[in-house]
Coordinates of C-alpha atoms in Angstrom, one line a residue:
X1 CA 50.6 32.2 -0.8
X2 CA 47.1 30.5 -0.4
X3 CA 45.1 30.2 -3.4
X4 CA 41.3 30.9 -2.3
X5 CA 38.1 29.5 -3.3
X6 CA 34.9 30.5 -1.9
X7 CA 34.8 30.2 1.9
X8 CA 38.3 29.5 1.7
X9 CA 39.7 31.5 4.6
X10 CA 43.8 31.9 5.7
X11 CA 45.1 34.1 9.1
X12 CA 46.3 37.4 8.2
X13 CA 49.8 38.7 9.8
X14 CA 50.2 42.2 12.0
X15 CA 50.3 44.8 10.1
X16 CA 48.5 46.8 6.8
X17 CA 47.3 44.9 4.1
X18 CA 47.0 46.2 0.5
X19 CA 44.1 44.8 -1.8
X20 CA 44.2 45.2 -5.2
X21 CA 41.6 43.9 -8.8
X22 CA 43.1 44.7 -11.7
X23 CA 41.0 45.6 -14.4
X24 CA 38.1 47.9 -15.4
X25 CA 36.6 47.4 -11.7
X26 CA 36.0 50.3 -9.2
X27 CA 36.6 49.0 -5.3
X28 CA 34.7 49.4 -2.1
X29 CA 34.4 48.6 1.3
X30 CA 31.9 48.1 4.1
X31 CA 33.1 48.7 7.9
X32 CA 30.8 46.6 10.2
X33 CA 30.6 45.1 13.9
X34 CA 29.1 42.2 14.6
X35 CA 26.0 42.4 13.9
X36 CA 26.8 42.5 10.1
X37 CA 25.5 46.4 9.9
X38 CA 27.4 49.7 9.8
X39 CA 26.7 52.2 12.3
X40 CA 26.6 54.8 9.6
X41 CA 27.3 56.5 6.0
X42 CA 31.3 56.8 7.3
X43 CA 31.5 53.1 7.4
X44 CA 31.3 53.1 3.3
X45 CA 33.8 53.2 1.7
X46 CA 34.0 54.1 -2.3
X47 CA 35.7 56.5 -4.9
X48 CA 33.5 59.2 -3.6
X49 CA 34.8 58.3 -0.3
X50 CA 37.7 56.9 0.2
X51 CA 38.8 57.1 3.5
X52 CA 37.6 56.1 7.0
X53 CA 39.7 54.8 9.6
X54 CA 42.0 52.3 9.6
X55 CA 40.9 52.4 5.3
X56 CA 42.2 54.0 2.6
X57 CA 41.3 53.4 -0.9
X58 CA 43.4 54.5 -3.5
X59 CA 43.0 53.6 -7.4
X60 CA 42.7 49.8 -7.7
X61 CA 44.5 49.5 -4.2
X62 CA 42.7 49.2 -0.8
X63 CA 44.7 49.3 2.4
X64 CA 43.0 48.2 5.6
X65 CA 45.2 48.2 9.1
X66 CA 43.2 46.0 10.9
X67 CA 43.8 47.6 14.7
X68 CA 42.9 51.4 13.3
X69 CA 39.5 50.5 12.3
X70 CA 36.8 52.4 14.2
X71 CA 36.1 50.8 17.5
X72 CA 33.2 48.0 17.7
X73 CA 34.3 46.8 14.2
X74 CA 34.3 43.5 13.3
X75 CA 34.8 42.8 9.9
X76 CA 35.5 44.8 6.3
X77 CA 33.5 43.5 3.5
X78 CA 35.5 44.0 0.3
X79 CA 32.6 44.8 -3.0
X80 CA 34.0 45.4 -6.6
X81 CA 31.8 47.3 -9.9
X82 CA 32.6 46.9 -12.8
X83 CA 34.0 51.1 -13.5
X84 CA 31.3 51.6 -16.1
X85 CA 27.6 51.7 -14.6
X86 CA 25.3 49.1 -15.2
X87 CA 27.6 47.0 -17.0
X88 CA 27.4 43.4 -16.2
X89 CA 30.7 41.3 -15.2
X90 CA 29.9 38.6 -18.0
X91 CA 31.2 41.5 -20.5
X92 CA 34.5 41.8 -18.7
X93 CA 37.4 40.0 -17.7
X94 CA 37.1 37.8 -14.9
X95 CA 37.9 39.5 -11.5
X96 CA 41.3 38.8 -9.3
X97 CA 41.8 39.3 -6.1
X98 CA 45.6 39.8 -4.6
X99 CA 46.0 40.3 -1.2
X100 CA 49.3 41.4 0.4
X101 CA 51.1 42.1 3.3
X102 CA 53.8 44.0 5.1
X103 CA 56.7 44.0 3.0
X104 CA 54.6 43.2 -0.4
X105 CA 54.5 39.4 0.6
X106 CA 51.6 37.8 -1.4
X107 CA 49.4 36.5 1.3
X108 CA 46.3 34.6 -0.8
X109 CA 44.7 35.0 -4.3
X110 CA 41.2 34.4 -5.2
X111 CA 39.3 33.9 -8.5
X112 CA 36.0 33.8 -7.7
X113 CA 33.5 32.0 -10.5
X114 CA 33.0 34.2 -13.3
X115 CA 29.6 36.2 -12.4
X116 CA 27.3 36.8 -15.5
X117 CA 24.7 38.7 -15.3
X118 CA 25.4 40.9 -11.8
X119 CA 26.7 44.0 -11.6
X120 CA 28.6 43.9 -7.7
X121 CA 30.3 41.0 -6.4
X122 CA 31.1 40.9 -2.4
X123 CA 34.6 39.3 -3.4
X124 CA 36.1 38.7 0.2
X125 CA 36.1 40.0 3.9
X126 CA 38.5 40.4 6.4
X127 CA 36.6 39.7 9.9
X128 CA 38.3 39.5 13.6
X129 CA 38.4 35.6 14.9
X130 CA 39.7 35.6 18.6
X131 CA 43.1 37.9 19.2
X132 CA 43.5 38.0 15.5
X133 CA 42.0 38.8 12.2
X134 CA 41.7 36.1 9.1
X135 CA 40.8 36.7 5.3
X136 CA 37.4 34.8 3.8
X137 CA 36.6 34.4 -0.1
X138 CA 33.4 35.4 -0.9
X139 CA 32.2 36.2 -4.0
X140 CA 29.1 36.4 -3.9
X141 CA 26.9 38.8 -6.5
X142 CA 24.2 41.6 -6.5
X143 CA 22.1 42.4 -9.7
X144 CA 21.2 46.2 -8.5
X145 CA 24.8 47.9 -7.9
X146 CA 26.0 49.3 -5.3
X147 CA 22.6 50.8 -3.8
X148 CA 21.2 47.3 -2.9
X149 CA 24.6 46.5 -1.4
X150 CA 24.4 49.5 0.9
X151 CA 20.9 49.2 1.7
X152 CA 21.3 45.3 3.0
X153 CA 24.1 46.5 5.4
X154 CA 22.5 48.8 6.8
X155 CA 23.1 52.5 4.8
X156 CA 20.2 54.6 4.2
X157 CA 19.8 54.9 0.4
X158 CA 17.5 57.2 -1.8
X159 CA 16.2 56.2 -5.2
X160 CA 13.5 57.6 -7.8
X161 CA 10.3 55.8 -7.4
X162 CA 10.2 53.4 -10.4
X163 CA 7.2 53.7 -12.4
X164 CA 4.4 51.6 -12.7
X165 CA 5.5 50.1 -16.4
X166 CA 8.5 49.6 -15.1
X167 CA 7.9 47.4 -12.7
X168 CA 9.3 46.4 -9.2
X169 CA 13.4 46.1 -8.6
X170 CA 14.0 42.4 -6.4
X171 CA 17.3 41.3 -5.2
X172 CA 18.0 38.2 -4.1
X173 CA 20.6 35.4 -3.3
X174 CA 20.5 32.2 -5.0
X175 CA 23.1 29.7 -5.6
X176 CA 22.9 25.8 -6.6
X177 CA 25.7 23.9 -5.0
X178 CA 26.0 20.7 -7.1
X179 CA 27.8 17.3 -6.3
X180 CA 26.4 14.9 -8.7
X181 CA 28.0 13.7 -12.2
X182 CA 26.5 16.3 -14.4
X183 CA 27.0 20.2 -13.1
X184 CA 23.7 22.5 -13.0
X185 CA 23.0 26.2 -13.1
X186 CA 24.0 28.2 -10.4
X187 CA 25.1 31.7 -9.0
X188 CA 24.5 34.1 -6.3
X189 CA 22.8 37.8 -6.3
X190 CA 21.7 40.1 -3.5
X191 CA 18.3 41.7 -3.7
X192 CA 15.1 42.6 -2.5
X193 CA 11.3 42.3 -4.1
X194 CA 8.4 45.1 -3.6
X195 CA 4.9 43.7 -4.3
X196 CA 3.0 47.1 -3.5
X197 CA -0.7 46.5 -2.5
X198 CA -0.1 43.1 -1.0
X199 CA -1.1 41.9 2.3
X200 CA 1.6 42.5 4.7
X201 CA 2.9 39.4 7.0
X202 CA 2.2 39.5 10.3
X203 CA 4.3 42.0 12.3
X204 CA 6.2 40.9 15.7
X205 CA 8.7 38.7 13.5
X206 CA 8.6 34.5 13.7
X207 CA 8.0 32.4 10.9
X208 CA 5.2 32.0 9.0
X209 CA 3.7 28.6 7.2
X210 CA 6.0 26.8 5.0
X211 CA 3.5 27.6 2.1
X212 CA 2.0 24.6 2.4
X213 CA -2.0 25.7 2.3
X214 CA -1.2 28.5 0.2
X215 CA -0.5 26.5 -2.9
X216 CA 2.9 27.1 -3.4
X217 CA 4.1 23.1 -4.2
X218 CA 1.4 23.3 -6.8
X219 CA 2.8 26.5 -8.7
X220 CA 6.4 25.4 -8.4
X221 CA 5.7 22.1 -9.9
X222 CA 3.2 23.3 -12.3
X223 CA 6.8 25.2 -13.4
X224 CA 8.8 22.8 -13.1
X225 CA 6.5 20.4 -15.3
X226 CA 6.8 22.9 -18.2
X227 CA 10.7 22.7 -17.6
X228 CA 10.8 19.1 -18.3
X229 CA 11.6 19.3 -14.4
X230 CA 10.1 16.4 -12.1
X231 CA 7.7 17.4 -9.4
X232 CA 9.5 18.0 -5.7
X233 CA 7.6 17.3 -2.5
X234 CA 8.5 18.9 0.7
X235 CA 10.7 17.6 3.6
X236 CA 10.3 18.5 7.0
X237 CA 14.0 19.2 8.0
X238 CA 14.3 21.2 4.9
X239 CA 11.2 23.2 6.2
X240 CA 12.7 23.4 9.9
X241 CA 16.1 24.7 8.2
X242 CA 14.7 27.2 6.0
X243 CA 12.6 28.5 9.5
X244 CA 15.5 28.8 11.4
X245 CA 17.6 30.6 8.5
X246 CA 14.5 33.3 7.5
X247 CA 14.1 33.8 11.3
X248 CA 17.9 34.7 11.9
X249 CA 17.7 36.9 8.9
X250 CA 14.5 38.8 9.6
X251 CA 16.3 39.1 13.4
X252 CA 19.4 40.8 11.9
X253 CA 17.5 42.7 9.5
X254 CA 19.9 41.4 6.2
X255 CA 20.3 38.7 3.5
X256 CA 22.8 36.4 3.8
X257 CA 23.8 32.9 3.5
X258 CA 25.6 33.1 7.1
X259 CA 23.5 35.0 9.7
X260 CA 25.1 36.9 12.0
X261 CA 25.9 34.6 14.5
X262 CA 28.2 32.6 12.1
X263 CA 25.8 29.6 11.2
X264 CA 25.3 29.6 7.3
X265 CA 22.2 28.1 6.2
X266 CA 23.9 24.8 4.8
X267 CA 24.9 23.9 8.4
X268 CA 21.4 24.7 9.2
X269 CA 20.5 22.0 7.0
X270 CA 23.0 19.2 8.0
X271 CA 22.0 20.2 11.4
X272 CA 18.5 19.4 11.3
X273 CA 19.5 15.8 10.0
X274 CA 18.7 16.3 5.7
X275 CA 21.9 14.8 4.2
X276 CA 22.7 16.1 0.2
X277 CA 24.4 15.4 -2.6
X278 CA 22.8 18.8 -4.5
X279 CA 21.4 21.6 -2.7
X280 CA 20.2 25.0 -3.8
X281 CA 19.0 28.1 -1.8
X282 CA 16.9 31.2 -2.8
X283 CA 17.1 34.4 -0.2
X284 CA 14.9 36.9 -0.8
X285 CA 13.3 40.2 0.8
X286 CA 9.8 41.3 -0.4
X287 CA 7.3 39.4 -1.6
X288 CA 4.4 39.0 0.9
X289 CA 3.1 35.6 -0.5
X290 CA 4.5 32.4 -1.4
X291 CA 2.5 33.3 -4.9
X292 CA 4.4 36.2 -5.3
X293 CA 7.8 34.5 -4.3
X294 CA 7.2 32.0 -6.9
X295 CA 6.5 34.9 -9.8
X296 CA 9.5 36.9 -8.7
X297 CA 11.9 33.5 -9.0
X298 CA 10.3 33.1 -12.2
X299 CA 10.8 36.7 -13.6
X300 CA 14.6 36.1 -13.5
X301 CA 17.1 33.4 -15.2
X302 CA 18.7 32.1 -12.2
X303 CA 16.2 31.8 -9.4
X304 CA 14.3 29.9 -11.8
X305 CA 16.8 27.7 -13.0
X306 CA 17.5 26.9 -9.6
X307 CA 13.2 26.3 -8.8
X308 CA 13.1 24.5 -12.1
X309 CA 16.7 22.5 -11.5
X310 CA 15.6 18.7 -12.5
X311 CA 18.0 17.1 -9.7
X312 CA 16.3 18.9 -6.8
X313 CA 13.6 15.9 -5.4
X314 CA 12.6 17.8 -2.2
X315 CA 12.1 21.4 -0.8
X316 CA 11.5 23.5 1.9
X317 CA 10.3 27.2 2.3
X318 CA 9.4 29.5 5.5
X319 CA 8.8 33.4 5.8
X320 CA 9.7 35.3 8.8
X321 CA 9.3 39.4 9.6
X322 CA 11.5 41.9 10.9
X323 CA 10.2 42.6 14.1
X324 CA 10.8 46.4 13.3
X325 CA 9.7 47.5 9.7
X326 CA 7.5 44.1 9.7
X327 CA 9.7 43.2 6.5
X328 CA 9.4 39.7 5.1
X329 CA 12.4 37.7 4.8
X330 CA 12.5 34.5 3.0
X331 CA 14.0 31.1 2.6
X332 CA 13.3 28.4 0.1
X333 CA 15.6 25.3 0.4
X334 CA 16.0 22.4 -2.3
X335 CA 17.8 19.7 -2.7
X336 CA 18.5 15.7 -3.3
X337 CA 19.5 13.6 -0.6
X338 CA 23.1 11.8 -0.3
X339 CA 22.9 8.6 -1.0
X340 CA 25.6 6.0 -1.6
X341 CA 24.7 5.7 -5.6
X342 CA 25.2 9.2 -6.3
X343 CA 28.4 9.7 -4.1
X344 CA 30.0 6.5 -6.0
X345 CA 28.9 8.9 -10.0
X346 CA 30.2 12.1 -8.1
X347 CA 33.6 10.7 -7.4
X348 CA 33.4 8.5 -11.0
X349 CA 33.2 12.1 -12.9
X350 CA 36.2 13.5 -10.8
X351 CA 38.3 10.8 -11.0
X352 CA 37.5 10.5 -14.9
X353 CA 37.9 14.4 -15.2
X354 CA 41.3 14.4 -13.4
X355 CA 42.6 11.8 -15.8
X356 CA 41.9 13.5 -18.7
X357 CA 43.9 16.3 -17.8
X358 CA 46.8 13.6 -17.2
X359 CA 46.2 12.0 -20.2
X360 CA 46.2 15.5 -22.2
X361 CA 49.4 16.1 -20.5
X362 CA 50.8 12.7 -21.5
X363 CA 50.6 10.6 -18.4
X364 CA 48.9 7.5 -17.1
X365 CA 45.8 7.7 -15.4
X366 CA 45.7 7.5 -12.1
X367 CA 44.1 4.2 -10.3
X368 CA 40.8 4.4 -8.4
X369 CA 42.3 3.5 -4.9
X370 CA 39.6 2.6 -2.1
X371 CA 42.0 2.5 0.8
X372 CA 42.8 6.4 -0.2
X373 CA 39.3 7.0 -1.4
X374 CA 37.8 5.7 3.0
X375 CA 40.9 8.8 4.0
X376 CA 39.8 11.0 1.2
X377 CA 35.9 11.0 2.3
X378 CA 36.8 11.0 5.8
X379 CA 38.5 14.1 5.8
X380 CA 36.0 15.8 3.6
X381 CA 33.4 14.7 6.3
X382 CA 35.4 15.8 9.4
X383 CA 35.7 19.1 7.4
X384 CA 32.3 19.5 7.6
X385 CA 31.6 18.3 11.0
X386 CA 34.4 20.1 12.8
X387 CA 34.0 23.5 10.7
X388 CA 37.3 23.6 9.2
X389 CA 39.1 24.0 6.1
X390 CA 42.7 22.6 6.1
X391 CA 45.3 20.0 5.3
X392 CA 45.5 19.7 8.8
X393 CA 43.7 18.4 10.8
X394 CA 42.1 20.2 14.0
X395 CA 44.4 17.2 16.0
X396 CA 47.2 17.9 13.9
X397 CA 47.0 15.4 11.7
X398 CA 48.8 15.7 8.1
X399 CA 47.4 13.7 4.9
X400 CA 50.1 10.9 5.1
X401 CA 48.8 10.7 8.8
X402 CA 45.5 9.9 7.6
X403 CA 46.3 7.9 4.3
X404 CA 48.5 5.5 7.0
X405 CA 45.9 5.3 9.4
X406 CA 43.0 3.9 6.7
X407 CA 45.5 1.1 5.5
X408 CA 47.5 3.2 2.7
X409 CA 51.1 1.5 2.3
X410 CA 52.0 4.4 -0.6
X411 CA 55.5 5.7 -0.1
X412 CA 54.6 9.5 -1.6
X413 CA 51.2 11.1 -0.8
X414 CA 49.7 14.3 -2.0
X415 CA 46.4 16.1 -1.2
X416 CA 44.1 18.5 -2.9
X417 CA 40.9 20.2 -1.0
X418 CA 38.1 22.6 -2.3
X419 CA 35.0 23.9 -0.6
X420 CA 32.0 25.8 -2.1
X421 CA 32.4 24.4 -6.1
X422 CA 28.9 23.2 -7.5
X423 CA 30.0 20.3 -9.7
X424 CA 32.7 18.0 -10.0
X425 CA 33.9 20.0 -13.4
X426 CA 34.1 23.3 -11.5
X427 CA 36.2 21.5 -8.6
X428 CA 38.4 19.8 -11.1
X429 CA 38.6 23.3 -13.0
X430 CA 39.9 25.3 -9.8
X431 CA 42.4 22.7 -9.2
X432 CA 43.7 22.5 -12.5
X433 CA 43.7 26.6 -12.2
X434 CA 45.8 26.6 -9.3
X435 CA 49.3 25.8 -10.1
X436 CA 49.8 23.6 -6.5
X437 CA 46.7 21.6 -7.1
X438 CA 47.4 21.5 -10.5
X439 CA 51.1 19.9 -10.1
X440 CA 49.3 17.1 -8.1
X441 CA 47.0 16.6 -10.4
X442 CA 49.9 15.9 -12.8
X443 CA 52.8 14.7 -10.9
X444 CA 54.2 11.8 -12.9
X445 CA 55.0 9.9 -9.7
X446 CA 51.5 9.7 -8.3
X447 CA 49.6 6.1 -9.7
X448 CA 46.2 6.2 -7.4
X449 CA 43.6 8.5 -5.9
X450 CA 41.1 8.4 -3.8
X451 CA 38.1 11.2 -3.7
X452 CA 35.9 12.4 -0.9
X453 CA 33.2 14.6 -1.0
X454 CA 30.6 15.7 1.7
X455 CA 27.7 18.2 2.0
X456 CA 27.4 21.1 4.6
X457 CA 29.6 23.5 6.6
X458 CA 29.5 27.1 6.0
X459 CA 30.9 26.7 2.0
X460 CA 28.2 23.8 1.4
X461 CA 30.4 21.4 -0.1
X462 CA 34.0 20.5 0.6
X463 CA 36.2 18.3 -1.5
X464 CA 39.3 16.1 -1.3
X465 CA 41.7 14.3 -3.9
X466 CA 43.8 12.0 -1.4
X467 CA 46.9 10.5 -4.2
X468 CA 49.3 8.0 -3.3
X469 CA 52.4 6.8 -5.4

């Protein structure tokens, strides 16, 4: 069984899988092809209905048979509610997702971090890769229910006007993915923003300004003063990343951190040359005006905890429209650049985090090991640069391959990974929550570890805990 974290992905096997949350949580499903959207009202699936092809939802349980999907489908987006309307997760119990397959084998498990204030989480998805079909944690969170959900992929939905006192509904996606040694907000919601009355951006699609001229440095840091926040200037591969991210979005006509064409906006960044440590993104569908982007992240806890995050020292920020409703689709970057100071702190606050859970178990600490620690990096990097998430690597090499090849003479040799965790204390947590990752954490015969983190991929960050004994 593989124990998931977000972007985590395993292969799935031939044959139905079942899908089940425990818990006061209702379950859905979106049918889509690759183009992220569904080609109509059958491709939702919920309690009102529960059936399309190759899907059948029953109770808590949802059953997809990959090969009896409809044809030109892609991929099958699992969502959970909680089952009473409008209630937010942070009142319930935290969500579990079990995946099994023919047989009732247990093929992967993910707990996704605890959402708070949103009220649907997209928890995983099961999308076609070649000849065969793979499972990918998610869990990323919307703050408007199901109806915002549907509307981003694609399904025609109907609502009351709200009324002027009440004023406009925005849904968004934020998240703060966090390396250094103290953790930071962070989280992720779906949405869009109405600003009636406001000048719409030019139609045609392509990016606008980065809101340079148009004062938008000087609101956030007039913000981020009153936060106790240092000022952030902008950089321009943060700029050209956001560009290329609200111009793939506005093309597909949907939010998202990955666009359809399978770049997420993190490798957007590493790719236009911006190294991080911390990085932070805010996706967002509405305002028309990089004034009005600013009031809507300020109108809302966790956009501006992530405008107003003190680690964040640069910024970037571009607008493009959807060439056909002229809709304006936006991406604001921020982040602090890698350097070799605040790598040495990150690993310093694993290492020291890890041995407090040996020591509250009874056991030595483990040594900082910098033979392990070069292997450990190194693989977290090649994670990154080859777009994979394994113990093995894509040339078949095993952990004790690489731990021999840095200069490692340790007899016994265990590795944990993580990708998508926003602070050293939520990597260590997951580890320690997992019970393989936990037993290397505190197996008595392991004396020194090595730690390597590095910043990009589709998850954002990816982590390794190389130990040697």
């Amino acid at each position: 069984m593989s124990e998931l974290v977000p972007g985590g992905n395993v292969p799935l096997p031939d044959g139905t899988l079942t899908l089940r949350v425990p818990g006061p949580f209702d379950v859905s499903a979106l049918v889509t092809d690759d183009g992220g959207r569904v080609r109509g009202d059958g491709d939702f699936v919920f309690y009102n209905q529960p059936a399309a092809p190759g899907i059948r939802l029953l109770g808590e349980a949802l059953t997809v048979d990959p090969p009896g999907l409809r044809a030109g489908a892609a991929r099958v987006t699992v969502v959970i509610s909680p089952a009473g309307p409008g209630t937010p997760f942070g009142r319930l119990p935290s969500p579990v997702l079990q995946v099994t397959g023919p047989g009732a084998r247990v093929l992967a498990r993910f707990a996704p971090p605890r959402p708070q204030r949103e009220t649907v989480l997209l928890l995983a998805e099961i999308y076609r890769r070649g000849p065969g079909w793979k499972l990918r944690a998610l869990g990323q969170g919307y703050a408007d229910g199901l109806a915002g959900v549907a509307r981003d992929f694609g399904i025609e939905v109907t609502e009351e006007p709200a009324s002027a006192a009440g004023g406009t509904g925005a849904r968004s996606r934020g998240r703060i993915t966090a390396a250094p040694a103290r953790g930071g907000a962070g989280g992720a919601s779906g949405g869009r923003a109405s600003a009636p009355g406001a000048a719409a951006p030019s139609p045609g699609g392509g990016s606008r300004a980065d809101g340079r001229s148009d004062g938008f440095l000087d609101r956030v840091n007039s913000a981020r003063v009153k936060a106790g926040s240092p000022p952030v200037s902008f950089d321009a591969r943060l700029t050209e990343a956001a560009r290329a991210h609200a111009s793939a979005m506005a093309a597909a006509g949907r939010l998202g951190s990955e666009s359809p064409d399978g770049v997420s906006v993190h490798q957007r960044i590493t790719a236009s040359g911006y190294a991080y440590l911390t990085v932070g993104e805010q996706l967002v569908s509405g305002p028309r005006t990089p004034a009005e982007f600013v009031e809507y992240c300020l109108s809302a806890d966790r956009p501006r905890l992530t405008l107003c995050e003190p680690r964040f020292t640069h910024a970037g920020l571009a607008q493009a429209a959807d060439p056909r409703t002229g809709d304006p689709y936006w991406t604001a970057l921020w982040a602090c650049p890698l350097s070799p100071a605040g790598l040495a702190r990150t690993a310093a606050e694993v290492m020291a985090l890890t041995n407090a859970e040996r020591t509250a178990a009874g056991l030595p600490p483990l040594a900082d090991d910098a033979v392990l620690t070069t292997a450990a990096q190194a693989h977290s990097t090649d994670m990154v640069t080859r777009g994979f998430y394994s113990h093995t690597s894509p040339d078949g090499r095993e952990p004790w391959h690489r731990a021999a090849a840095a200069g490692s003479r340790h007899r016994a040799v265990g590795e944990n990974i993580a990708c998508g965790q926003r602070s050293p204390a939520e990597v260590v947590r997951g580890w320690m929550d997992s019970p393989g990752h936990r037993a290397n954490i505190l197996k008595p015969d392991f004396t020194h570890l090595g730690i390597g983190f590095a910043g990009g991929g589709r998850a954002a960050t990816y982590w390794t805990q190389l130990f040697g004994g």
